[in-house]
mmCIF file of C-alpha atoms and ligand atoms in Angstrom:
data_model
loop_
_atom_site.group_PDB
_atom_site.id
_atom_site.type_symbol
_atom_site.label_atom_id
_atom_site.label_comp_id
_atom_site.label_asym_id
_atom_site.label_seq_id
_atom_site.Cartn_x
_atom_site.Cartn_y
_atom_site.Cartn_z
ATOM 1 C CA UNK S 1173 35.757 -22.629 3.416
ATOM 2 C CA UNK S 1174 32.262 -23.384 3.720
ATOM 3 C CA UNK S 1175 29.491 -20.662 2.083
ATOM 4 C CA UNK S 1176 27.349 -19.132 5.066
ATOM 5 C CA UNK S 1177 23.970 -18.560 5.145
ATOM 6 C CA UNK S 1178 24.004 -15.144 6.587
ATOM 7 C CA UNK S 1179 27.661 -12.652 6.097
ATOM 8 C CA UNK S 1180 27.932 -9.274 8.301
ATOM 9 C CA UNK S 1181 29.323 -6.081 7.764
ATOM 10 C CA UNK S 1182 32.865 -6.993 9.418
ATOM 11 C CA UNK S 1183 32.725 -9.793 6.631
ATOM 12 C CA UNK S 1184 32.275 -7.389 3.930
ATOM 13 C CA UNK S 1185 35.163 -5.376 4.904
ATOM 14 C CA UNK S 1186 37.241 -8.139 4.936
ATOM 15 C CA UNK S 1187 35.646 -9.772 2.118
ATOM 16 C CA UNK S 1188 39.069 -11.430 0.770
ATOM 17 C CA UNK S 1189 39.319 -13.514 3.964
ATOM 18 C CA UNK S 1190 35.752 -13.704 4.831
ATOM 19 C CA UNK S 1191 34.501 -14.921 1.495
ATOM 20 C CA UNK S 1192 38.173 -16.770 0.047
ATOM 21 C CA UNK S 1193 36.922 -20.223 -0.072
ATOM 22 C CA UNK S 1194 33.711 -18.908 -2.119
ATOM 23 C CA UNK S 1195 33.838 -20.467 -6.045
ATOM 24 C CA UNK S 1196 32.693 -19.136 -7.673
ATOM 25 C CA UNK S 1197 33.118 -15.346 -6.189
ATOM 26 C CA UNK S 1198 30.545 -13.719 -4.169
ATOM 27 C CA UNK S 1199 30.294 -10.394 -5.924
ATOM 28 C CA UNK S 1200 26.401 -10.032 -5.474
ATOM 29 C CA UNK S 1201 24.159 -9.630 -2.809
ATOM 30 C CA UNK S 1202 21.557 -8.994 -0.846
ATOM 31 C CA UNK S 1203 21.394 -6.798 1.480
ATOM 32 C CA UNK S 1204 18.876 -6.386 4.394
ATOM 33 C CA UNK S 1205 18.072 -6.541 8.429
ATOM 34 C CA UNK S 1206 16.721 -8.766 9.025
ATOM 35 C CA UNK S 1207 18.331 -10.780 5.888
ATOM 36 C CA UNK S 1208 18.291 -14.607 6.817
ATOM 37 C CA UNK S 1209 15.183 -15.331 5.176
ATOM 38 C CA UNK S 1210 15.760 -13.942 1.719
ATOM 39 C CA UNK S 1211 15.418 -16.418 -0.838
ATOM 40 C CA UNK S 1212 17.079 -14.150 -3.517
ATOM 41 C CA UNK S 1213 19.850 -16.400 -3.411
ATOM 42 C CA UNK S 1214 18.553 -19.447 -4.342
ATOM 43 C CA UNK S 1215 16.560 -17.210 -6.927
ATOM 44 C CA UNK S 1216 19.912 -16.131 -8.287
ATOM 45 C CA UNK S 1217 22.577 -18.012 -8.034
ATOM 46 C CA UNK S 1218 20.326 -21.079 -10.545
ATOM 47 C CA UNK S 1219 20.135 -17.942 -12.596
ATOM 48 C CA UNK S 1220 23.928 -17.089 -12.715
ATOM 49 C CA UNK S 1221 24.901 -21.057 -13.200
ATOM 50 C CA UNK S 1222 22.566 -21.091 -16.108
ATOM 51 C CA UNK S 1223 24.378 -18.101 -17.883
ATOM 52 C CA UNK S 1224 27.648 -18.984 -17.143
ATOM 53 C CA UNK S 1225 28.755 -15.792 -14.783
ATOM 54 C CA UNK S 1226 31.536 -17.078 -12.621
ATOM 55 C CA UNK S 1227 30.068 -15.451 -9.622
ATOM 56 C CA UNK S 1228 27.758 -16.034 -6.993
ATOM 57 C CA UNK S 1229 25.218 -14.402 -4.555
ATOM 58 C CA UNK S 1230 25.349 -13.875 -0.768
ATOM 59 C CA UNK S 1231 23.316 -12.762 2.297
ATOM 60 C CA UNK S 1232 24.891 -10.164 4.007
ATOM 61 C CA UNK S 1233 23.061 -8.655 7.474
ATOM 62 C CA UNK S 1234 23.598 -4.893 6.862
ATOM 63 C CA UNK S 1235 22.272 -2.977 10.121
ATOM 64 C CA UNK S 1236 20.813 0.504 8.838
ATOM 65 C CA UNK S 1237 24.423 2.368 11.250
ATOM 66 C CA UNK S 1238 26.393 0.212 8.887
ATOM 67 C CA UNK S 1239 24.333 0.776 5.618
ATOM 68 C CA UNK S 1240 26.546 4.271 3.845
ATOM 69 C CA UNK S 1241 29.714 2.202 4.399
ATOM 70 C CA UNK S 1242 29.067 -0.888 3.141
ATOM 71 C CA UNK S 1243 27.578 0.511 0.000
ATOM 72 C CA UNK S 1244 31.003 2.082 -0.350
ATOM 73 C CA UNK S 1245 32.566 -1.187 0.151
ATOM 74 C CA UNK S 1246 31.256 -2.680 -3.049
ATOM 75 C CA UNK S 1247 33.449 -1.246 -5.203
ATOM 76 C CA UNK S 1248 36.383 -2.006 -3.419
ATOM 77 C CA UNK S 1249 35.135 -5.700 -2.823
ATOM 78 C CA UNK S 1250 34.697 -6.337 -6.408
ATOM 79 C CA UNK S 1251 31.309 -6.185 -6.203
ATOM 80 C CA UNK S 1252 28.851 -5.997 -9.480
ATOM 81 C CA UNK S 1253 25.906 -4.949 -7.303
ATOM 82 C CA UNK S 1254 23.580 -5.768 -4.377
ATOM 83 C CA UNK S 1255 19.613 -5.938 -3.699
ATOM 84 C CA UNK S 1256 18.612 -4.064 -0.764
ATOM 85 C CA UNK S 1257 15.678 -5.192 0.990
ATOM 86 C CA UNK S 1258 13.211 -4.121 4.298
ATOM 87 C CA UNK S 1259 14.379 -1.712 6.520
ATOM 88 C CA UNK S 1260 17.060 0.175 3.730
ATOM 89 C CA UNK S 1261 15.269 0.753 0.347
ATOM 90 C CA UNK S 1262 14.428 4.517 1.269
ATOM 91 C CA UNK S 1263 18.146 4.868 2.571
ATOM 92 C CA UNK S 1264 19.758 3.449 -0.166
ATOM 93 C CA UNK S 1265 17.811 6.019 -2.397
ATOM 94 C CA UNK S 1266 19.996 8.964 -0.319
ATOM 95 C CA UNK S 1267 22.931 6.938 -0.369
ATOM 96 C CA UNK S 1268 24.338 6.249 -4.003
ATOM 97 C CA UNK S 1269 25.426 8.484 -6.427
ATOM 98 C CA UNK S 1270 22.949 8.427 -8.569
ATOM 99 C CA UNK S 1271 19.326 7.519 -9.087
ATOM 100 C CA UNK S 1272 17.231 6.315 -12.393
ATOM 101 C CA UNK S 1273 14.016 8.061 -12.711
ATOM 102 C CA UNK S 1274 11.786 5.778 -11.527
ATOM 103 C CA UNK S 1275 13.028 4.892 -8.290
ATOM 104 C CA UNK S 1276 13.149 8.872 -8.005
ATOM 105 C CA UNK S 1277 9.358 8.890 -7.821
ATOM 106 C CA UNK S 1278 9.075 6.036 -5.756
ATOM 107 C CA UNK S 1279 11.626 7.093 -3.508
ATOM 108 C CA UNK S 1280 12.838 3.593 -2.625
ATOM 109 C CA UNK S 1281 15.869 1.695 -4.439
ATOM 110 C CA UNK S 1282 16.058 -2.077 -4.561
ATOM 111 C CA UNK S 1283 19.109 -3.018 -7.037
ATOM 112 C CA UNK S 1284 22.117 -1.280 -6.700
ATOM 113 C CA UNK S 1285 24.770 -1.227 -9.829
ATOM 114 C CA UNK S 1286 28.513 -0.556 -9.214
ATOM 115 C CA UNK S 1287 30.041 1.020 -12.381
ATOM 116 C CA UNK S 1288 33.589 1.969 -11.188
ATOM 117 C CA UNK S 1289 33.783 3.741 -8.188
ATOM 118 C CA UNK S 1290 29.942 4.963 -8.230
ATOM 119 C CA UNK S 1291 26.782 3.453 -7.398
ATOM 120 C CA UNK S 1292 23.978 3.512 -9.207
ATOM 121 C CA UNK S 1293 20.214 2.934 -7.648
ATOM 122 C CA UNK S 1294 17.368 1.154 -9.280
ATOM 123 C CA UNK S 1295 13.738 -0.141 -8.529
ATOM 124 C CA UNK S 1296 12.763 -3.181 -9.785
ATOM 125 C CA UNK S 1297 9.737 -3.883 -7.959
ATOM 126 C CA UNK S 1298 6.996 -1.450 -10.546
ATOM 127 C CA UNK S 1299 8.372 -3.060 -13.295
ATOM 128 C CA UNK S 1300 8.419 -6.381 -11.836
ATOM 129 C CA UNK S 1301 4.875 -5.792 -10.720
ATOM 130 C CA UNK S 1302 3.905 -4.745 -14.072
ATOM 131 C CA UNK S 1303 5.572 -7.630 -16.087
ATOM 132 C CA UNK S 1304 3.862 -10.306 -13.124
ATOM 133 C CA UNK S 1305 0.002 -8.783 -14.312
ATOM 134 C CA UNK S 1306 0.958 -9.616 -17.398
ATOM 135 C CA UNK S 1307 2.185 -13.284 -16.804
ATOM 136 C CA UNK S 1308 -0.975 -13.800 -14.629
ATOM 137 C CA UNK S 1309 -3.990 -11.900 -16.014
ATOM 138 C CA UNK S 1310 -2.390 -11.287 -19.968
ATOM 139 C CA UNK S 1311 -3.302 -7.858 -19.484
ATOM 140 C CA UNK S 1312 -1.436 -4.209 -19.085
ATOM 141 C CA UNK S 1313 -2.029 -1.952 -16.432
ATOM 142 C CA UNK S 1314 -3.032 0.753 -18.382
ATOM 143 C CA UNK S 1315 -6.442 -1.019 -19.267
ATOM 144 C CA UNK S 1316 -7.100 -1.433 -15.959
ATOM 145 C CA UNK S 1317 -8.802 -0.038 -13.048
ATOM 146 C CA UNK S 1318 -6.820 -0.384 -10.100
ATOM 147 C CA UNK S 1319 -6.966 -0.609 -5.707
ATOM 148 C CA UNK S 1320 -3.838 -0.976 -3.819
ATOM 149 C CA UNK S 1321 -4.489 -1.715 0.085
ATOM 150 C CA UNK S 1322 -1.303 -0.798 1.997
ATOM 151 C CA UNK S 1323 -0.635 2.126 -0.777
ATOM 152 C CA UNK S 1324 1.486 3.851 1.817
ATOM 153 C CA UNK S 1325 3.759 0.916 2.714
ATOM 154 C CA UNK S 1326 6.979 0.664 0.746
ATOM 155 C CA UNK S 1327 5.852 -2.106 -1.592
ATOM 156 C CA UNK S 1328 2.117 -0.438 -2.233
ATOM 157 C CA UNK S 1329 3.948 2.820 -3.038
ATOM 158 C CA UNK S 1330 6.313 1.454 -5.571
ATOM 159 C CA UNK S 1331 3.822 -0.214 -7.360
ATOM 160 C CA UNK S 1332 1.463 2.843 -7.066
ATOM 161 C CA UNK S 1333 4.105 4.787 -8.978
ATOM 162 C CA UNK S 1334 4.497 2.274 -11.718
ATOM 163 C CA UNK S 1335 0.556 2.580 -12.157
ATOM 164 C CA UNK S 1336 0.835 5.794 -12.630
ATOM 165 C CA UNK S 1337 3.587 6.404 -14.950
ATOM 166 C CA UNK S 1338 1.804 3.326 -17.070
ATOM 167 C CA UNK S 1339 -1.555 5.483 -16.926
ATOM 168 C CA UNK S 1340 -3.923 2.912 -15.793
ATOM 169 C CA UNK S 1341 -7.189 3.467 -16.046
ATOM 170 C CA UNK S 1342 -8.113 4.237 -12.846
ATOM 171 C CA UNK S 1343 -6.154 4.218 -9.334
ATOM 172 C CA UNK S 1344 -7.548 3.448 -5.802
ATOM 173 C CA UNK S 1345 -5.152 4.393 -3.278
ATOM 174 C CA UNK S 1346 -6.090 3.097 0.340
ATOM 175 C CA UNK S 1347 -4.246 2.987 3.614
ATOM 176 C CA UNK S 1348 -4.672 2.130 7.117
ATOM 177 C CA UNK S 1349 -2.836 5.424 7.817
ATOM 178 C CA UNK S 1350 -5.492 6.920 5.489
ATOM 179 C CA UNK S 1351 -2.510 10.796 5.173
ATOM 180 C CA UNK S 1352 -0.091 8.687 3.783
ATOM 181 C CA UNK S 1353 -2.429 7.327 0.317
ATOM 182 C CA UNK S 1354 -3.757 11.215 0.224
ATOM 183 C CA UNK S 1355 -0.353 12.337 0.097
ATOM 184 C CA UNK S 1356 0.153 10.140 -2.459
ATOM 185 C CA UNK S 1357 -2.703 10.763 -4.586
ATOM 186 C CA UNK S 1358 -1.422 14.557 -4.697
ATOM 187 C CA UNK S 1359 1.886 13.488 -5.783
ATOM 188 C CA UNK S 1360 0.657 11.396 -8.481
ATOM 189 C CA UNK S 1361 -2.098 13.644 -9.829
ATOM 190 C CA UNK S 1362 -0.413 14.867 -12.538
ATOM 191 C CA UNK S 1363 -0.530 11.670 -14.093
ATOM 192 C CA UNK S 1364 -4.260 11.425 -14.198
ATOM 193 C CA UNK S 1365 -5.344 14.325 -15.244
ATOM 194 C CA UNK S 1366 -7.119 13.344 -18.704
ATOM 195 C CA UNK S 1367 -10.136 11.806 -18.635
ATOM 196 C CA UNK S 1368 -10.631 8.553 -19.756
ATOM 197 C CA UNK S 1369 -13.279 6.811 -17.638
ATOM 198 C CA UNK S 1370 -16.223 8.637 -17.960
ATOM 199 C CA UNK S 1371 -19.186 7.757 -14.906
ATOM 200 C CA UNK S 1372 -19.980 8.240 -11.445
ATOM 201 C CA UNK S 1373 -16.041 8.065 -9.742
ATOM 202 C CA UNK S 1374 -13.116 10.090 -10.140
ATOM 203 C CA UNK S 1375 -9.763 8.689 -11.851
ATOM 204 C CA UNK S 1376 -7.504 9.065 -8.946
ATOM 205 C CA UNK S 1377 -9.041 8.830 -5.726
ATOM 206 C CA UNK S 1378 -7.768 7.998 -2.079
ATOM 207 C CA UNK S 1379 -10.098 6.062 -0.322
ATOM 208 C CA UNK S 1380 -10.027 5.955 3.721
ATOM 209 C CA UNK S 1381 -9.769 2.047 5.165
ATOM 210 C CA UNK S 1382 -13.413 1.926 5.723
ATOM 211 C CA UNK S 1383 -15.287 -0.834 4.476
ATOM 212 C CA UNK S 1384 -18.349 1.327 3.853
ATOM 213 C CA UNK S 1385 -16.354 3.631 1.374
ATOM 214 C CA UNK S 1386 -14.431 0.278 -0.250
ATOM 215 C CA UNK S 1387 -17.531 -1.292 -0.771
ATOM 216 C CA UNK S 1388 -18.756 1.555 -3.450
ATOM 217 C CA UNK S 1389 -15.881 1.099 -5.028
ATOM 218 C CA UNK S 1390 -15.960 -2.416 -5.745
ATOM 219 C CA UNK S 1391 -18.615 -2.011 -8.857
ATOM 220 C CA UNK S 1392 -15.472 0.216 -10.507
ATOM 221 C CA UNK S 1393 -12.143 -1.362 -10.090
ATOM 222 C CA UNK S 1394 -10.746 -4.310 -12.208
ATOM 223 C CA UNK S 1395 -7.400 -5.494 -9.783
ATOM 224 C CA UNK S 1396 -7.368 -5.342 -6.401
ATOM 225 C CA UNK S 1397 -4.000 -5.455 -4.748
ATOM 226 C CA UNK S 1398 -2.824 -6.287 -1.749
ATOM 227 C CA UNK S 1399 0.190 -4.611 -0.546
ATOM 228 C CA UNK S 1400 -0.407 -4.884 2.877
ATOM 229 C CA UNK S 1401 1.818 -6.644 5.325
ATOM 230 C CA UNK S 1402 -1.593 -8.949 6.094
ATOM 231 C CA UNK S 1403 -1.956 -12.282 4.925
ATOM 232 C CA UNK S 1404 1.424 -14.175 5.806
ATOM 233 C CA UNK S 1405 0.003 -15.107 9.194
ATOM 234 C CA UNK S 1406 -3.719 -17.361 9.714
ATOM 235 C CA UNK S 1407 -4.559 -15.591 12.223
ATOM 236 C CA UNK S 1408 -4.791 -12.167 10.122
ATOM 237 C CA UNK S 1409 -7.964 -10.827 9.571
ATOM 238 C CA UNK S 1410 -9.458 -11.318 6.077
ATOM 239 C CA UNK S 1411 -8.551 -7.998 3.924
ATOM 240 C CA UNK S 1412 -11.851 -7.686 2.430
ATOM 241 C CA UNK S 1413 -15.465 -8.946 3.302
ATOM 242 C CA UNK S 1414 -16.303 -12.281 1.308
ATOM 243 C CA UNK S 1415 -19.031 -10.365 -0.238
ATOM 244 C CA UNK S 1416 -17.151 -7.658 -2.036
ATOM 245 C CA UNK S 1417 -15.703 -9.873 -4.466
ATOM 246 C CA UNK S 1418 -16.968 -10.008 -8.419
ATOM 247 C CA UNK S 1419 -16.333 -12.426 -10.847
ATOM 248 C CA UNK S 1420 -14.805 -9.910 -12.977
ATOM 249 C CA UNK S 1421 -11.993 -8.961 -10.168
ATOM 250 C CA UNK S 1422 -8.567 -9.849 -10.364
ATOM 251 C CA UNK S 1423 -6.694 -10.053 -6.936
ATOM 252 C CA UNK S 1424 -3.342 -9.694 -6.826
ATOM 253 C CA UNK S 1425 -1.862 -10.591 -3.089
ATOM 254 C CA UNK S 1426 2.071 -9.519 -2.999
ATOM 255 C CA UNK S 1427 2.077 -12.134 -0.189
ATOM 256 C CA UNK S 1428 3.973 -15.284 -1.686
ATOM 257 C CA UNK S 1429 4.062 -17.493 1.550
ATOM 258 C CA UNK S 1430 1.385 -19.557 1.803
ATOM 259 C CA UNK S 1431 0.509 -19.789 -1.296
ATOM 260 C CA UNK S 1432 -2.622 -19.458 -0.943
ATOM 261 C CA UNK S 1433 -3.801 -16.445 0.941
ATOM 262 C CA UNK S 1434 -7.597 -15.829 2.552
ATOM 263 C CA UNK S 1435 -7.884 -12.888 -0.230
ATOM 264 C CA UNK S 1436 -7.073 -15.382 -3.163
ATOM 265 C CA UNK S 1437 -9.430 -17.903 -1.747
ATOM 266 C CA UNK S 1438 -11.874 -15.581 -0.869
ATOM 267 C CA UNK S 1439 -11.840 -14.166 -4.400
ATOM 268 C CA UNK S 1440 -11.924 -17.143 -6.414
ATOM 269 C CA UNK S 1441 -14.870 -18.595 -4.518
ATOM 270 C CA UNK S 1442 -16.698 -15.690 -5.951
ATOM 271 C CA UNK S 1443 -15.605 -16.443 -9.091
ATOM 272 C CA UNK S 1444 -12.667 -14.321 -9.706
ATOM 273 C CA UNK S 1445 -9.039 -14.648 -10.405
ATOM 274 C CA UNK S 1446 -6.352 -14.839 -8.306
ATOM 275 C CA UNK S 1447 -2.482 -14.753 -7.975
ATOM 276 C CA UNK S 1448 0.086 -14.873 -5.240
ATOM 277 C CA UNK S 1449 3.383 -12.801 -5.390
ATOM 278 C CA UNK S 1450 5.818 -14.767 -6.651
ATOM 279 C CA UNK S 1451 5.665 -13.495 -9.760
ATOM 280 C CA UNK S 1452 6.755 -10.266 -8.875
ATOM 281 C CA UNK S 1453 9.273 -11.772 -6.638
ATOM 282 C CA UNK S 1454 10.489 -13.477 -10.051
ATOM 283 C CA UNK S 1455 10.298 -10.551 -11.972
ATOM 284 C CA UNK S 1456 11.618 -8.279 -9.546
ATOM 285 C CA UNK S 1457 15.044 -10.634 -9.763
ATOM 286 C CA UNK S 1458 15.121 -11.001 -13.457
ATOM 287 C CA UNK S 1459 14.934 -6.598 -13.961
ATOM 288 C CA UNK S 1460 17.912 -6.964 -11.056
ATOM 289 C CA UNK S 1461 19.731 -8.942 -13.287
ATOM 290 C CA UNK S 1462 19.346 -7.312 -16.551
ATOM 291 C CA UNK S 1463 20.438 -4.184 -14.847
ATOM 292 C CA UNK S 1464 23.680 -5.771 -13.625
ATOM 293 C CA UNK S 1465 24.475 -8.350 -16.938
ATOM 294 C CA UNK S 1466 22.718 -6.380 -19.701
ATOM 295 C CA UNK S 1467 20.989 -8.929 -20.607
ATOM 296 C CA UNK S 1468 17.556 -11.549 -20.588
ATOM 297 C CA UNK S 1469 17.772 -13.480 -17.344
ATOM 298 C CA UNK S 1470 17.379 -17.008 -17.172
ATOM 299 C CA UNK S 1471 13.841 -16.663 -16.087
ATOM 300 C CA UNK S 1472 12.955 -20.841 -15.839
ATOM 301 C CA UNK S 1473 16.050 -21.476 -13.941
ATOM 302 C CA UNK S 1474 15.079 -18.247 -11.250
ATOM 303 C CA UNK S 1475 11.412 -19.568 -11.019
ATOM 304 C CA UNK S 1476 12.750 -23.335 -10.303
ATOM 305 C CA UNK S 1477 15.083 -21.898 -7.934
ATOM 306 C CA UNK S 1478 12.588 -19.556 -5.978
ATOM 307 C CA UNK S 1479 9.689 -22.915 -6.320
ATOM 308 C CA UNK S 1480 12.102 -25.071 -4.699
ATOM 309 C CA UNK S 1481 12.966 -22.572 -1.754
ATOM 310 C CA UNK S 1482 9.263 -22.067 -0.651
ATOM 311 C CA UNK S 1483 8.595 -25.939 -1.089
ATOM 312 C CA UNK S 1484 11.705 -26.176 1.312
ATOM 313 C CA UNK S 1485 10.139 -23.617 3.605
ATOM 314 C CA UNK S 1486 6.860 -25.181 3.833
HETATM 315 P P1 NAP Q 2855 5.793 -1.757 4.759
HETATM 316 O O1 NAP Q 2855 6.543 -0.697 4.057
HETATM 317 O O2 NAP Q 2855 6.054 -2.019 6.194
HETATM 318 O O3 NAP Q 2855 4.231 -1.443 4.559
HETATM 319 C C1 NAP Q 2855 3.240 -2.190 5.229
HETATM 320 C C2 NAP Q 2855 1.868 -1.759 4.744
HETATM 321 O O4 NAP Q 2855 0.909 -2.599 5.389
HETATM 322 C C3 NAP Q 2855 1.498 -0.313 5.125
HETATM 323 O O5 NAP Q 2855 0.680 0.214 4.123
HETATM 324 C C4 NAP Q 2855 0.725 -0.514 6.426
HETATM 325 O O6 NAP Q 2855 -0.184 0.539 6.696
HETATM 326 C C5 NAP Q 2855 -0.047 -1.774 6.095
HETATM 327 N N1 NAP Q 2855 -0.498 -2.492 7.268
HETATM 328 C C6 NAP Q 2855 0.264 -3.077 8.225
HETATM 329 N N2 NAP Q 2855 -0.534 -3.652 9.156
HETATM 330 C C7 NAP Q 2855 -1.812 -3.406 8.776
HETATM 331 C C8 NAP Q 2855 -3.093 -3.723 9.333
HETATM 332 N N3 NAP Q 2855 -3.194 -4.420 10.467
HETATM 333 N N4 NAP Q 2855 -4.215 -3.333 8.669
HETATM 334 C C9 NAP Q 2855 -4.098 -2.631 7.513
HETATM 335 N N5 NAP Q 2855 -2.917 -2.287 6.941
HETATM 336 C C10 NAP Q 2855 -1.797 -2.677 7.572
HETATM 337 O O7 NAP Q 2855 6.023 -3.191 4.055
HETATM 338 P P2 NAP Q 2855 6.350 -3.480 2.516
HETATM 339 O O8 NAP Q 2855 7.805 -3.640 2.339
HETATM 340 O O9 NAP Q 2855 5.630 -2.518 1.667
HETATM 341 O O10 NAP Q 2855 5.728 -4.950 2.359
HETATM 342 C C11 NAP Q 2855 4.330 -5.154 2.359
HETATM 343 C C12 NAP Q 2855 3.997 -6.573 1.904
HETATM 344 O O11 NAP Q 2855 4.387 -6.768 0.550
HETATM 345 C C13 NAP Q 2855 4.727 -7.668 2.703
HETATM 346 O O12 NAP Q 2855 3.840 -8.750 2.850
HETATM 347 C C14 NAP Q 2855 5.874 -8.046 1.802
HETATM 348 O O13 NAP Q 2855 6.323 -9.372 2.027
HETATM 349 C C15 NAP Q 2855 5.218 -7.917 0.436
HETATM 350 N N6 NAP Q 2855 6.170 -7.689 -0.652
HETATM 351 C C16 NAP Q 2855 6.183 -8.585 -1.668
HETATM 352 C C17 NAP Q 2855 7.025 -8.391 -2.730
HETATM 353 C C18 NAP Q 2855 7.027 -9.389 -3.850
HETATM 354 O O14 NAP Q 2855 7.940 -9.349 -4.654
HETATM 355 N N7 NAP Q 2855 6.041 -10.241 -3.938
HETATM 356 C C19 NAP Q 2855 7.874 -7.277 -2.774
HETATM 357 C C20 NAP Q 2855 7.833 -6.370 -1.718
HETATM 358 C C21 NAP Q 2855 6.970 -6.584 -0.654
HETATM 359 P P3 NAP Q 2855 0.251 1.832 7.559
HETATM 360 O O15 NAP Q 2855 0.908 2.775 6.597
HETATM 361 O O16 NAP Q 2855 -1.005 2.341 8.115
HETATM 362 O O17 NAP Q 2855 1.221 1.334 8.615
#
C-alpha cells in the first residue's frame, strides 16, 4: 500500500487497515488542521532511519470535533506519540492526562508521549527556542535583553515563558492586541522581580504596538523576536522601521519560509545579526524526540531532512 501524504481521523481508527502496507510502522505523528504542509515528517522520519527505530512518521488531518478521540486512539494504535500543531496545542493541554511543568505555564502542548494507556503533554517549542539562540548567536537567554512581537500569539507566548523561567535579562512583551502581552506580563512577573538591570526601563514591561513607544526601546534590548504571523507573505508590511535597527541587535524571525525575511534583511543592512526559524523548527523536533526515545536525536540527519523539504518547496 502506498504511504499518503495526508491520513484522517477515520484512518486512525482503523489504523491496521489504513496504515498495513506502512514499513516500517507509522506509530508517530503529527497532528494538525490544516496538516498537509508540515514538514515534520521529512524532519523525522531521516531522524528515525538514522537511529535505527523501526517506525515511521505520518500526517494525520485531526479536525479540533475529532481531537479528544483521537488522542485516545494512540494507545490503542500502537502509537509512541504525536506532535500537535496550529489550531490544537491549547486543546491538547486540557486533553491528556497529564502535563510537565512547562507546558503548564505556557498553556500550549506540542509533543504528546503515550506511556501505557495515558498521555503525557509536552512543549518543545521554549526549549527549542532557547537551544536555536544558542546555535545562532552562542549566547543564553539569560544575558540577554529581550522583545517578542506577537507575544500573545501561541508561538510568542511559549517562548515568552521560556524567557522567563531562564531569567533573561530583560523582557519586552508587545502585541497587536496590546491586553493579551499585559496579561502576560502579570503572569510572568514573578519571575522578574530582582533587579538586575539597573537604568532608565523597567525589567518586564509590555509595550503597546506603537512605533513611537518601540522606538525608545530599541537603545535597551539585545534580541528582537518575531513571533508574529508577518513575514511569510511579500506583500506584508515590514515589522519594524529600517531605522530602528543597531548593529548590536540580534533578530530572531520564527518565520522559516523564505529564508530570508524583510526583518532579517532589514537588520543586517544595519549591521546586525540575523536568523530565520529553522533552528527552532530543528530543535523543536530533536526535544520531541528525546521525549519519546530517551535519547540525543540525530540532529544532522533532521536538519538535512528539514533543508531538503524547504529547497523542495521553493
Ligand atoms: P498565532 O497563535 O495565530 O499568533 C499570531 C500572532 O501574530 C499574534 O500575536 C497576532 O496578534 C500576531 N499578528 C497577526 N497578524 C498581525 C498583524 N497584521 N500585525 C501585527 N501582529 C499580527 O500563531 P503562532 O502559532 O504563534 O505562529 C506565529 C508565527 O510563528 C507563524 O509565522 C508560525 O509559522 C511561526 N512559528 C514558527 C515556529 C518555528 O519552529 N520556527 C514554531 C511555531 C510558530 P494578535 O494577538 O493581535 O492577533
Amino acid at each position: 500500500m502506498e504511504e499518503k501524504a495526508v491520513y484522517t481521523f477515520d484512518d486512525l481508527k482503523n489504523w491496521g487497515e489504513a496504515a498495513k502496507g506502512l514499513n516500517p510502522p507509522a506509530r508517530l505523528s503529527v497532528f494538525g488542521d490544516p496538516v498537509a504542509h508540515s514538514l515534520s515528517p521529512q524532519m523525522h522520519n531521516p531522524a528515525l532511519t538514522a537511529a535505527g527505530i523501526e517506525s515511521q512518521y505520518v500526517r494525520l488531518h485531526i479536525q479540533p470535533e475529532e481531537l479528544k478521540d483521537a488522542l485516545r486512539e494512540l494507545p490503542k494504535q500502537g502509537f509512541i506519540g504525536t506532535n500537535v500543531t496550529i489550531p490544537h496545542k491549547a486543546a491538547v493541554a486540557e486533553a491528556v492526562d497529564e502535563v510537565d511543568d512547562l507546558a503548564k505555564k505556557i498553556g500550549a502542548v506540542n509533543t504528546v508521549l503515550v506511556e501505557g494507556e495515558r498521555l503525557i503533554g509536552f512543549s518543545s517549542d521554549g526549549p527549542g527556542f532557547q537551544r536555536a539562540v544558542r546555535e545562532e548567536f552562542s549566547v543564553d537567554l539569560r544575558d540577554l535583553r529581550i522583545m517578542i512581537l506577537g507575544a500573545g500569539g501561541g508561538a510568542g507566548r511559549a517562548v515568552a515563558v521560556q524567557c522567563a523561567v531562564e531569567e533573561c535579562e530583560r523582557l519586552v512583551l508587545v502585541n497587536r492586541t496590546a491586553e493579551k502581552a499585559q496579561e502576560l506580563a502579570d503572569e510572568l512577573s514573578p519571575y522578574f522581580s530582582d533587579e538586575r538591570v539597573s537604568g532608565p526601563v523597567d525589567r518586564l514591561q509590555a509595550v503597546p504596538w506603537d512605533m513611537a513607544a518601540l522606538e525608545e526601546q530599541m537603545d535597551h534590548i539585545d534580541l528582537i523576536v518575531n513571533g508574529t504571523s508577518l513575514g511569510m507573505k511579500r506583500s506584508d508590511p515590514p515589522l519594524l522601521p529600517h531605522r530602528f535597527f543597531q548593529p548590536h541587535h540580534l533578530i530572531y524571525d520564527m518565520v522559516y519560509s523564505p529564508p530570508h525575511t524583510r526583518l532579517m534583511s532589514d537588520a543586517v543592512s544595519a549591521g546586525a545579526r540575523a536568523a530565520n526559524g529553522l533552528s527552532m523548527l530543528l530543535h523543536q523536533g530533536a526535544i520531541s524526540f528525546e521525549i519519546w526515545f530517551n535519547q540525543d536525536a540525530p540532529l544532522a540527519e533532521m536538519r538535512r531532512g528539514l533543508e531538503e523539504a524547504l529547497q523542495k518547496k521553493s
